[in-house]
mmCIF file of C-alpha atoms in Angstrom:
data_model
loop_
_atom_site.group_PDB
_atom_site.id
_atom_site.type_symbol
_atom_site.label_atom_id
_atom_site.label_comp_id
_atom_site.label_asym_id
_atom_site.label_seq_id
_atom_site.Cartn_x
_atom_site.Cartn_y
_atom_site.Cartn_z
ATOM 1 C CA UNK A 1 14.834 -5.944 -44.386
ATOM 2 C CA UNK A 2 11.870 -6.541 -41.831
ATOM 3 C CA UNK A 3 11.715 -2.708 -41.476
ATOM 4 C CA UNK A 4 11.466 -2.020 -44.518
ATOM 5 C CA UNK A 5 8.300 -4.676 -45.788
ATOM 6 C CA UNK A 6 6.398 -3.420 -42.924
ATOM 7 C CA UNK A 7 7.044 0.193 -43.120
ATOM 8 C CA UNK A 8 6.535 -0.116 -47.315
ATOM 9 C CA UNK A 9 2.680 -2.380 -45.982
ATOM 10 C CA UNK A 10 2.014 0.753 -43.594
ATOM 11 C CA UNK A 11 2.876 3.503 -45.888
ATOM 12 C CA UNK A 12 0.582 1.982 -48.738
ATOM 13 C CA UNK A 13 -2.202 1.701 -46.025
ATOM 14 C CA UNK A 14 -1.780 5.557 -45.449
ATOM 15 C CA UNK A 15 -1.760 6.151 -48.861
ATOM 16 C CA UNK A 16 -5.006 4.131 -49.526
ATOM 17 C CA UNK A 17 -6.782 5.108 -46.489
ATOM 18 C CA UNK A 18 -5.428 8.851 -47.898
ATOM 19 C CA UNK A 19 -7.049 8.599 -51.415
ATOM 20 C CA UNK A 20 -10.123 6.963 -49.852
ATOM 21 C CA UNK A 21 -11.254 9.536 -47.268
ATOM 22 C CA UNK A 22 -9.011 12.458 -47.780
ATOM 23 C CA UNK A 23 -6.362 13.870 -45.681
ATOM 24 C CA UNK A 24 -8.489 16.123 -43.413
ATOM 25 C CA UNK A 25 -11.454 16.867 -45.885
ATOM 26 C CA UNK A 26 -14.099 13.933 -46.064
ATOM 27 C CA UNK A 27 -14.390 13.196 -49.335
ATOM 28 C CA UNK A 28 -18.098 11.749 -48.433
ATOM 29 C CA UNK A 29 -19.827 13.044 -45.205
ATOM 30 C CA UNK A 30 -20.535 9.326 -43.926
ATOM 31 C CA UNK A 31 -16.736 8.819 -43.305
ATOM 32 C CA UNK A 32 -13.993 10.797 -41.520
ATOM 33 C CA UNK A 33 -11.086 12.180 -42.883
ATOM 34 C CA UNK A 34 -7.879 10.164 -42.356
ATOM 35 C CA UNK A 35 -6.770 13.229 -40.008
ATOM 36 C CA UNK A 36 -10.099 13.365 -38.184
ATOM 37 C CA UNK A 37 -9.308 10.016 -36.647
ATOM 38 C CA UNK A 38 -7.265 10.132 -33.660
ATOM 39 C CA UNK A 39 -5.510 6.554 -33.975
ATOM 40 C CA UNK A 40 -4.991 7.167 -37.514
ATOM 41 C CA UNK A 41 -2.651 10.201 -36.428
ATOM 42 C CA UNK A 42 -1.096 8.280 -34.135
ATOM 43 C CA UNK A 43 -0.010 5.347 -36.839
ATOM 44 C CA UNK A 44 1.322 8.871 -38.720
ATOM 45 C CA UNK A 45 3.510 9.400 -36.006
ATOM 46 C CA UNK A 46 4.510 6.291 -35.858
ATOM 47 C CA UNK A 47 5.026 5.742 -39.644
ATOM 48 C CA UNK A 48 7.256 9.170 -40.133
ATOM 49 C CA UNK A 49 9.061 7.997 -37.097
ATOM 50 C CA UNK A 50 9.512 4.758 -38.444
ATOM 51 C CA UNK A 51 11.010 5.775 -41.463
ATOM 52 C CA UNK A 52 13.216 8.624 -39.979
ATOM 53 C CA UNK A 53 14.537 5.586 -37.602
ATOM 54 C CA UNK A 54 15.639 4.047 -41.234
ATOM 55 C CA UNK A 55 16.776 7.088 -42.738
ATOM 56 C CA UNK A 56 19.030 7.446 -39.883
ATOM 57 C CA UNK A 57 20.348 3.822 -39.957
ATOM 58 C CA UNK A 58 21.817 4.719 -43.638
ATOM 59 C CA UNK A 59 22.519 8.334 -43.329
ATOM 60 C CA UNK A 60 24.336 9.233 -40.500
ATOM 61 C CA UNK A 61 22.183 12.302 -39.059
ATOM 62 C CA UNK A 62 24.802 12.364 -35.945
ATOM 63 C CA UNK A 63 26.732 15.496 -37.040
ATOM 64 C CA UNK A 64 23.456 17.176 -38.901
ATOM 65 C CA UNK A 65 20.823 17.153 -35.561
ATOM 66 C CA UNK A 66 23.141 15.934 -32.574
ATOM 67 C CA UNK A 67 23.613 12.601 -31.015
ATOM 68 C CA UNK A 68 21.146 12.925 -28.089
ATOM 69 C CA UNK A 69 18.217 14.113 -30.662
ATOM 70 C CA UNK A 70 18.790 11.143 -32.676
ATOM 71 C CA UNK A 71 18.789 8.834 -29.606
ATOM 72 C CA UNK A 72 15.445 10.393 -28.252
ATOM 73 C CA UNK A 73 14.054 9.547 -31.783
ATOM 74 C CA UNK A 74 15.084 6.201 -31.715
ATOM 75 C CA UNK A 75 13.742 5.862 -28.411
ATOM 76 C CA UNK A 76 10.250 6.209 -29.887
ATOM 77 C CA UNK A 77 10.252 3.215 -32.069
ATOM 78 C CA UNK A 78 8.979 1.755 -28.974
ATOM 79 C CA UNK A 79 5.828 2.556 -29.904
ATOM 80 C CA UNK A 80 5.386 0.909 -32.704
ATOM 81 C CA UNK A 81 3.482 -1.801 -31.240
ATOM 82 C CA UNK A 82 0.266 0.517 -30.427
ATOM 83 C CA UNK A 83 0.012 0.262 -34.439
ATOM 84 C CA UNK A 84 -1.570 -3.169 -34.095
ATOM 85 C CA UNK A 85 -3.551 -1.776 -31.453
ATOM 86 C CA UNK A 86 -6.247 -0.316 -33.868
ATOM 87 C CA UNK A 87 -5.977 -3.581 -35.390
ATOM 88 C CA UNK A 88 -7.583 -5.426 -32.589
ATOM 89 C CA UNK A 89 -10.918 -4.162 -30.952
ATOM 90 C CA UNK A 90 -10.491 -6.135 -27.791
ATOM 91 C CA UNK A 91 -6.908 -3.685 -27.021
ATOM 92 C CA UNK A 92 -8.311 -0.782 -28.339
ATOM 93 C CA UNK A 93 -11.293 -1.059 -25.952
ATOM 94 C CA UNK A 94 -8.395 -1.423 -23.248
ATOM 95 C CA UNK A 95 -6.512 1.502 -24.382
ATOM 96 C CA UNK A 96 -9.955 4.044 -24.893
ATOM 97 C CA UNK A 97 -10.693 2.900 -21.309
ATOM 98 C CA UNK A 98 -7.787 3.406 -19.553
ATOM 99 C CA UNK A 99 -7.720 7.033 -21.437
ATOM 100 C CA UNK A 100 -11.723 7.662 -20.067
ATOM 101 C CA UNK A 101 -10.628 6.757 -16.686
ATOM 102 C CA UNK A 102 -7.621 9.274 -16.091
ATOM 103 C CA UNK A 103 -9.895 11.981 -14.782
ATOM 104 C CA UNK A 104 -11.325 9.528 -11.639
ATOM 105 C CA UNK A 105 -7.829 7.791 -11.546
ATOM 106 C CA UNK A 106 -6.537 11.302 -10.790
ATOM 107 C CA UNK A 107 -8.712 11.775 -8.217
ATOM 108 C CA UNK A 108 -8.279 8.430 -6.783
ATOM 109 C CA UNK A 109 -4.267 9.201 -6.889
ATOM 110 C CA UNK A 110 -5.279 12.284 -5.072
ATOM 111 C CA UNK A 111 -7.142 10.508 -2.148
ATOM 112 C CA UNK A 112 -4.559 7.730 -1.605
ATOM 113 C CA UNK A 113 -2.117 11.189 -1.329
ATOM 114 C CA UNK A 114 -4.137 12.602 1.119
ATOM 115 C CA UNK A 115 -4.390 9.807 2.739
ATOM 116 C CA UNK A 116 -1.026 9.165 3.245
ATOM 117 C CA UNK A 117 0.117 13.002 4.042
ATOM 118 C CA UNK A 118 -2.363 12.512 7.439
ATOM 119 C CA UNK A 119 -0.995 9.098 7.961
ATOM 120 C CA UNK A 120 2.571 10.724 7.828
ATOM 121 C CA UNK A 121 1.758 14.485 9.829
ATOM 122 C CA UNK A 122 0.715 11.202 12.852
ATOM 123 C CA UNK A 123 3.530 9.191 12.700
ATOM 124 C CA UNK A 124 5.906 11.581 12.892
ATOM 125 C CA UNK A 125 4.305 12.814 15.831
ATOM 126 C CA UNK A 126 4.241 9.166 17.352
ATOM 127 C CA UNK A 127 7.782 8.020 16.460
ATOM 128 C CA UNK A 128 10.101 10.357 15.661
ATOM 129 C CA UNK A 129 13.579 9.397 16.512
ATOM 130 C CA UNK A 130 12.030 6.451 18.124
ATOM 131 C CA UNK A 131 13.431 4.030 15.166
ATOM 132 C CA UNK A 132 17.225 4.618 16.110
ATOM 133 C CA UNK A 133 19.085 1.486 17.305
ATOM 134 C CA UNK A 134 22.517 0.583 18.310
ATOM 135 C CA UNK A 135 24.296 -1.790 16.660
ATOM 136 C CA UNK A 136 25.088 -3.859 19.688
ATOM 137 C CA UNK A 137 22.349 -5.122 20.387
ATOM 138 C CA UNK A 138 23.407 -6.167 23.945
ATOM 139 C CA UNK A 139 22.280 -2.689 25.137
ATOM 140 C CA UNK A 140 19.050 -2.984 27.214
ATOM 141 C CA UNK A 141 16.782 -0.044 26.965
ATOM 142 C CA UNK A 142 14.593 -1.242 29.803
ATOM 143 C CA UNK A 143 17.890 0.097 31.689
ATOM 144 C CA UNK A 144 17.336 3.190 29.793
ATOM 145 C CA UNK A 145 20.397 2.469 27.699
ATOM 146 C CA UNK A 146 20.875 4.084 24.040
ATOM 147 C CA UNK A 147 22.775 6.794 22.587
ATOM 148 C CA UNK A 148 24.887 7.914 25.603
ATOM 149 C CA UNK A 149 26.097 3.885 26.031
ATOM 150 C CA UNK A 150 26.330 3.593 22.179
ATOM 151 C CA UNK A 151 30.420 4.296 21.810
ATOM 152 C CA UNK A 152 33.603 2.571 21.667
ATOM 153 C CA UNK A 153 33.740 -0.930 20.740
ATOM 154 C CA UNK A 154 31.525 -4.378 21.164
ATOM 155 C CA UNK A 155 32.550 -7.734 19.634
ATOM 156 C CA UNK A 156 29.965 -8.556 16.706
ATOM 157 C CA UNK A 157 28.322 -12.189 16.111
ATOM 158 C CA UNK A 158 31.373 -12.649 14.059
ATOM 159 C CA UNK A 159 33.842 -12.206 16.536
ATOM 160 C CA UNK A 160 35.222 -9.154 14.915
ATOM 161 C CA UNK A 161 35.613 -6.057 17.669
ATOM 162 C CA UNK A 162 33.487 -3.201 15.726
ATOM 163 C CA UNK A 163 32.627 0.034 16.369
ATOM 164 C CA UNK A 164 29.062 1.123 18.124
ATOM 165 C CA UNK A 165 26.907 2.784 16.040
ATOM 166 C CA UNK A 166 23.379 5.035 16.512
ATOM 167 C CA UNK A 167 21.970 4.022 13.128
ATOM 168 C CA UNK A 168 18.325 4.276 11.771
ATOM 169 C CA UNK A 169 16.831 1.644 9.349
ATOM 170 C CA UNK A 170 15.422 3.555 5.765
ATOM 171 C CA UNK A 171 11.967 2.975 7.126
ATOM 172 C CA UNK A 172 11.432 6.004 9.568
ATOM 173 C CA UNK A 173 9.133 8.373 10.501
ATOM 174 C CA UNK A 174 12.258 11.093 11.474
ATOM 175 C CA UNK A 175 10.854 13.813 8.885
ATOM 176 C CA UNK A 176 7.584 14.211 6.925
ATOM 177 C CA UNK A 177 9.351 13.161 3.424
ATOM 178 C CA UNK A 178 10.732 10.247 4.728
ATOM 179 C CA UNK A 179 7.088 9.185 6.526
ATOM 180 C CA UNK A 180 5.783 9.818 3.191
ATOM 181 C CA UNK A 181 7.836 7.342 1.557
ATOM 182 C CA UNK A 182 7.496 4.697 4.514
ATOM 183 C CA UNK A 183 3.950 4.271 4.022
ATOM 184 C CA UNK A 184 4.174 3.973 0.082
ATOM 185 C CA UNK A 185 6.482 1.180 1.388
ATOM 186 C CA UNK A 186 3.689 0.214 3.134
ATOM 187 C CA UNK A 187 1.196 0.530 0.464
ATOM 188 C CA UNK A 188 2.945 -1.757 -1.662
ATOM 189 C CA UNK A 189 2.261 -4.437 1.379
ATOM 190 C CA UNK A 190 6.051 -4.366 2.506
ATOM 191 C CA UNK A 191 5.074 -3.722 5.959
ATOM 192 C CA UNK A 192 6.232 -5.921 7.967
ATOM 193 C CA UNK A 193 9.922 -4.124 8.653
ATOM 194 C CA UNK A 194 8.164 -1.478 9.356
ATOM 195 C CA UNK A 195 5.630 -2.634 12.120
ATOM 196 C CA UNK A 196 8.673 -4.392 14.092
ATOM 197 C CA UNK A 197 10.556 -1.178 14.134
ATOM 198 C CA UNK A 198 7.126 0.395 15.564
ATOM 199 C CA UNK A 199 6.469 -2.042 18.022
ATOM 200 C CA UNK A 200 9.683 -1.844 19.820
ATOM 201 C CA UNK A 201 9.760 1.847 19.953
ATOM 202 C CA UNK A 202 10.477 3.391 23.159
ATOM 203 C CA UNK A 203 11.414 6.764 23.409
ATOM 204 C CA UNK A 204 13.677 9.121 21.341
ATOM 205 C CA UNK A 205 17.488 8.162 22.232
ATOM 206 C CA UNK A 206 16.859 4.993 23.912
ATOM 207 C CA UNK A 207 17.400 1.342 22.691
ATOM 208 C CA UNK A 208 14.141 -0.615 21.316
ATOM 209 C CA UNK A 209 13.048 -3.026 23.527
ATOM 210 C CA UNK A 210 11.373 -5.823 21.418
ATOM 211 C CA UNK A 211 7.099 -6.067 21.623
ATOM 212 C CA UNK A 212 7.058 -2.816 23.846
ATOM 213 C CA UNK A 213 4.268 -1.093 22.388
ATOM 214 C CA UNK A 214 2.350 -4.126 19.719
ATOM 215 C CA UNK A 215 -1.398 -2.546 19.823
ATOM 216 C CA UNK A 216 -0.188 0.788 19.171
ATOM 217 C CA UNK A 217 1.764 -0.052 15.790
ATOM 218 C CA UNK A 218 -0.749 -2.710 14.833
ATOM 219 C CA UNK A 219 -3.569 -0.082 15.182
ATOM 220 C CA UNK A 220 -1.339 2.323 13.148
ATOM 221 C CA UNK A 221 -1.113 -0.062 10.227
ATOM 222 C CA UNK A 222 -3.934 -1.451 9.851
ATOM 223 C CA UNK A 223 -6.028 1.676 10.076
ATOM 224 C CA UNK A 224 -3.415 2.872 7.158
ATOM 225 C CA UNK A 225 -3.641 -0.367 5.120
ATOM 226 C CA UNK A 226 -7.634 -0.159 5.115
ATOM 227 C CA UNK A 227 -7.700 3.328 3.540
ATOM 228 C CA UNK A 228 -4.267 3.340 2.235
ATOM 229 C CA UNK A 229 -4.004 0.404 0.095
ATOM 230 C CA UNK A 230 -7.267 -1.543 0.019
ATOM 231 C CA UNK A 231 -9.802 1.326 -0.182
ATOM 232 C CA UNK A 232 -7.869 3.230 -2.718
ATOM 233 C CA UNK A 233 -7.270 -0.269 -4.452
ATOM 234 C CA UNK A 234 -10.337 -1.015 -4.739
ATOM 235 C CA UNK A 235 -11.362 2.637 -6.189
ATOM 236 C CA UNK A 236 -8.478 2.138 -9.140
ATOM 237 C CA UNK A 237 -10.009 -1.177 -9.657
ATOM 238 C CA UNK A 238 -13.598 0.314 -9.648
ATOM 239 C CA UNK A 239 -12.500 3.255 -12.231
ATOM 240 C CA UNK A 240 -11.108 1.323 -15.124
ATOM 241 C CA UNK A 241 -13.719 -1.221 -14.780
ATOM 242 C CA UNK A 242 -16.146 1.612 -14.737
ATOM 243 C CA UNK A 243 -14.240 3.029 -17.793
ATOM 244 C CA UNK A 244 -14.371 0.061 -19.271
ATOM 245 C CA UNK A 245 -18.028 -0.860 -19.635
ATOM 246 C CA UNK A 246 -18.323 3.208 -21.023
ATOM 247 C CA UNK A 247 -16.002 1.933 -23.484
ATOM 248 C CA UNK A 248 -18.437 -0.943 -24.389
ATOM 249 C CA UNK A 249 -21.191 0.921 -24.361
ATOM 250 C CA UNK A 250 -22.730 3.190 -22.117
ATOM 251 C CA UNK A 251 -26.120 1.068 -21.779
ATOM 252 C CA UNK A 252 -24.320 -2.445 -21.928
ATOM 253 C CA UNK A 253 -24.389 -3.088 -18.048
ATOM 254 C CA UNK A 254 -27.395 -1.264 -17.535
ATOM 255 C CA UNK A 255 -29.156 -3.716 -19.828
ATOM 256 C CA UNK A 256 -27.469 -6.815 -18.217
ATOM 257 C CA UNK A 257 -28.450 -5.965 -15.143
ATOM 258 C CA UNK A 258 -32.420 -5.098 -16.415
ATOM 259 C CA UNK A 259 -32.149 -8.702 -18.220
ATOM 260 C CA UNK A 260 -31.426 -10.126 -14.609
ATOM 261 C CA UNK A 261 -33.811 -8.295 -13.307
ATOM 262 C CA UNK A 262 -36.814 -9.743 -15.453
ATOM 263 C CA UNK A 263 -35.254 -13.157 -15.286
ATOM 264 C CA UNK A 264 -35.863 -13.207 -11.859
ATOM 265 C CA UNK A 265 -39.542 -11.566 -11.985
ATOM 266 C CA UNK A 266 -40.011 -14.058 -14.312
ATOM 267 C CA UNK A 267 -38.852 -17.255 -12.005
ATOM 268 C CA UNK A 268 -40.576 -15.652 -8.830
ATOM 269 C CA UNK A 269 -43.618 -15.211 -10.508
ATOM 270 C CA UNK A 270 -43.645 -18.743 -12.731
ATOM 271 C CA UNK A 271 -46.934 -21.328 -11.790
ATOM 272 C CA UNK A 272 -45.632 -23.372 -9.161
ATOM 273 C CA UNK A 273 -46.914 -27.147 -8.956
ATOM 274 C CA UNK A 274 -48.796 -28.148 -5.829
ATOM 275 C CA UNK A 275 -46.991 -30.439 -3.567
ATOM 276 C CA UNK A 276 -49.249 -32.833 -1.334
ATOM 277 C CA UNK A 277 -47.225 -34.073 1.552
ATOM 278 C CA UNK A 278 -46.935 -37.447 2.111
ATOM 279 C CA UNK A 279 -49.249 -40.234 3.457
ATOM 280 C CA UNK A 280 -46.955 -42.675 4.720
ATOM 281 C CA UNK A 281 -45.606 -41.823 9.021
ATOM 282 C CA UNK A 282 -42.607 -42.805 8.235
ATOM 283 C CA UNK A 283 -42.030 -40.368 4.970
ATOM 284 C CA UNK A 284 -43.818 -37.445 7.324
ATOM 285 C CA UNK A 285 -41.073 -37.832 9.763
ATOM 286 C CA UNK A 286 -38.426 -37.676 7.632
ATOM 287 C CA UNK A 287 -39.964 -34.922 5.489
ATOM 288 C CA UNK A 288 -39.851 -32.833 8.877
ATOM 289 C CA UNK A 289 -36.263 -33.945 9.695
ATOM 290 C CA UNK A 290 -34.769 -33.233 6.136
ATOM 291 C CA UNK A 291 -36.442 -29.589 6.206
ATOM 292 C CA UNK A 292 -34.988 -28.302 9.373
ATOM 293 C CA UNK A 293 -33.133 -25.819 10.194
ATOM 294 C CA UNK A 294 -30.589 -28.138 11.850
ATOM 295 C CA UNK A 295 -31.099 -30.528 9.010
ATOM 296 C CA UNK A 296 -29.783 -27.815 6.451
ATOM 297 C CA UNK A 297 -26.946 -26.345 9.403
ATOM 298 C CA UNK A 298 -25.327 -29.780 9.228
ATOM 299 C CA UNK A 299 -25.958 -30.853 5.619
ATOM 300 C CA UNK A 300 -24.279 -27.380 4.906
#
């Protein structure tokens, strides 16, 4: 019943909006048409797929279109909500935002890509095959143990007898697709797996030793995490906030900032009362203690 009342509200807002400023001819030149406006076709979309939705509820279109068609059409009615989104300036100053800054965002994407393909093309050069381990961890690879001792049997911490295994965690850096998607891991500040792994590195087919190589892996990382996730952070952030003030108004921080400006000039440039120090010794020497340098260190 819902559907319907708010589906019969939206189709007699089309209809008025319709016989107000004509379909796609402006009936007066001040106005657009109802098509010329770009969320008004988008609540047409909506609206004919709202009412298909209910058409389909009482007829069963199943055997006339196909199952899957009518599923993908139903799927839509998820957008419903963006209706009430030219309803409210505040989200549709969002929305026309976050549309203005796709072009920079793509370029931004496309840094924080290249980034990580150099990252990658490195750390497969610095540690492939070097994140292997056995699973008894009672091999030593300061002995130079690894793959050639990692067979047969050991006793796990549960006091089950299990077979060795050569095994690599999913963070690696064995191929260039799967360094690619360790640093998105790391990206997404899940990087701590990843540094231990890189630390204890040793060489390809030997056993980790733990802490063997720290500086190396820490410089890794946090040169990627600078330019990887912060930098290119910081330019998504910059973007849409960018985007967003265009969406305000092109001149809307410009002027903000030129009204700080002249409130400023204005205080740095205000008649200033003369001060006559004081008479008294005792008030002089404080005077002189209270505007020190030290004075204002430790009051700090």
């Amino acid at each position: 019943l819902g559907a319907w009342i708010f589906n019969g509200i939206f189709a007699a807002e089309f209809l008025a909006k319709v016989a107000a400023f004509g379909f796609s001819t402006p009936k007066n030149k001040l106005y657009k048409a109802y098509w010329q406006d770009s969320w008004n076709r988008m609540d047409l979309v909506v609206l004919i797929l709202s009412i298909f939705d209910m058409i389909s509820s009482l007829v069963n279109l199943d055997r006339f279109i196909g199952s899957s068609a009518v599923r993908v059409l139903r799927i839509l009615r998820a957008l419903r909500p963006l209706r009430m989104m030219n309803r409210n300036p505040g989200m549709k100053t969002i929305i026309v935002a976050l549309v203005g800054s796709i072009k920079p965002i793509f370029y931004a994407t496309l840094f924080l890509v290249m980034t990580i393909t150099i990252f990658a093309v490195v750390g497969v050069a610095m540690y492939k095959n070097t994140f292997f381990k056995c699973t008894d961890m009672s091999l030593d690879g300061e002995l130079g143990q690894g793959i050639v001792e990692c067979s047969g049997t050991y006793v796990s911490e549960t006091a089950y007898l299990a077979p060795r295994a050569w095994l690599t965690p999913p963070w690696n850096m064995d191929s260039f697709p799967m360094a690619f998607l360790t640093l998105m891991r790391v990206t997404a500040l899940n990087w701590v797996d990843v540094w231990n792994s890189m630390q204890d590195k040793v060489e390809p087919g030997v056993q980790p030793i733990v802490n063997n190589s720290p500086i190396q892996a820490s410089v890794f990382l946090i040169c990627f995490i600078f330019f990887g996730a912060f930098f290119a952070l910081n330019l998504f952030v910059g973007f849409i906030v960018d985007g967003f003030y265009t969406a305000q108004g092109v001149d809307s921080k410009f002027d903000e900032i030129q009204w700080a400006t002249i409130q400023k000039m204005i205080h740095q440039k205000w008649p200033q009362a003369k001060s006559y120090p004081p008479r008294n010794a005792f008030c002089q020497q404080m005077r002189k203690v209270t505007g020190s340098d030290r004075f204002k260190f430790i009051s700090a």
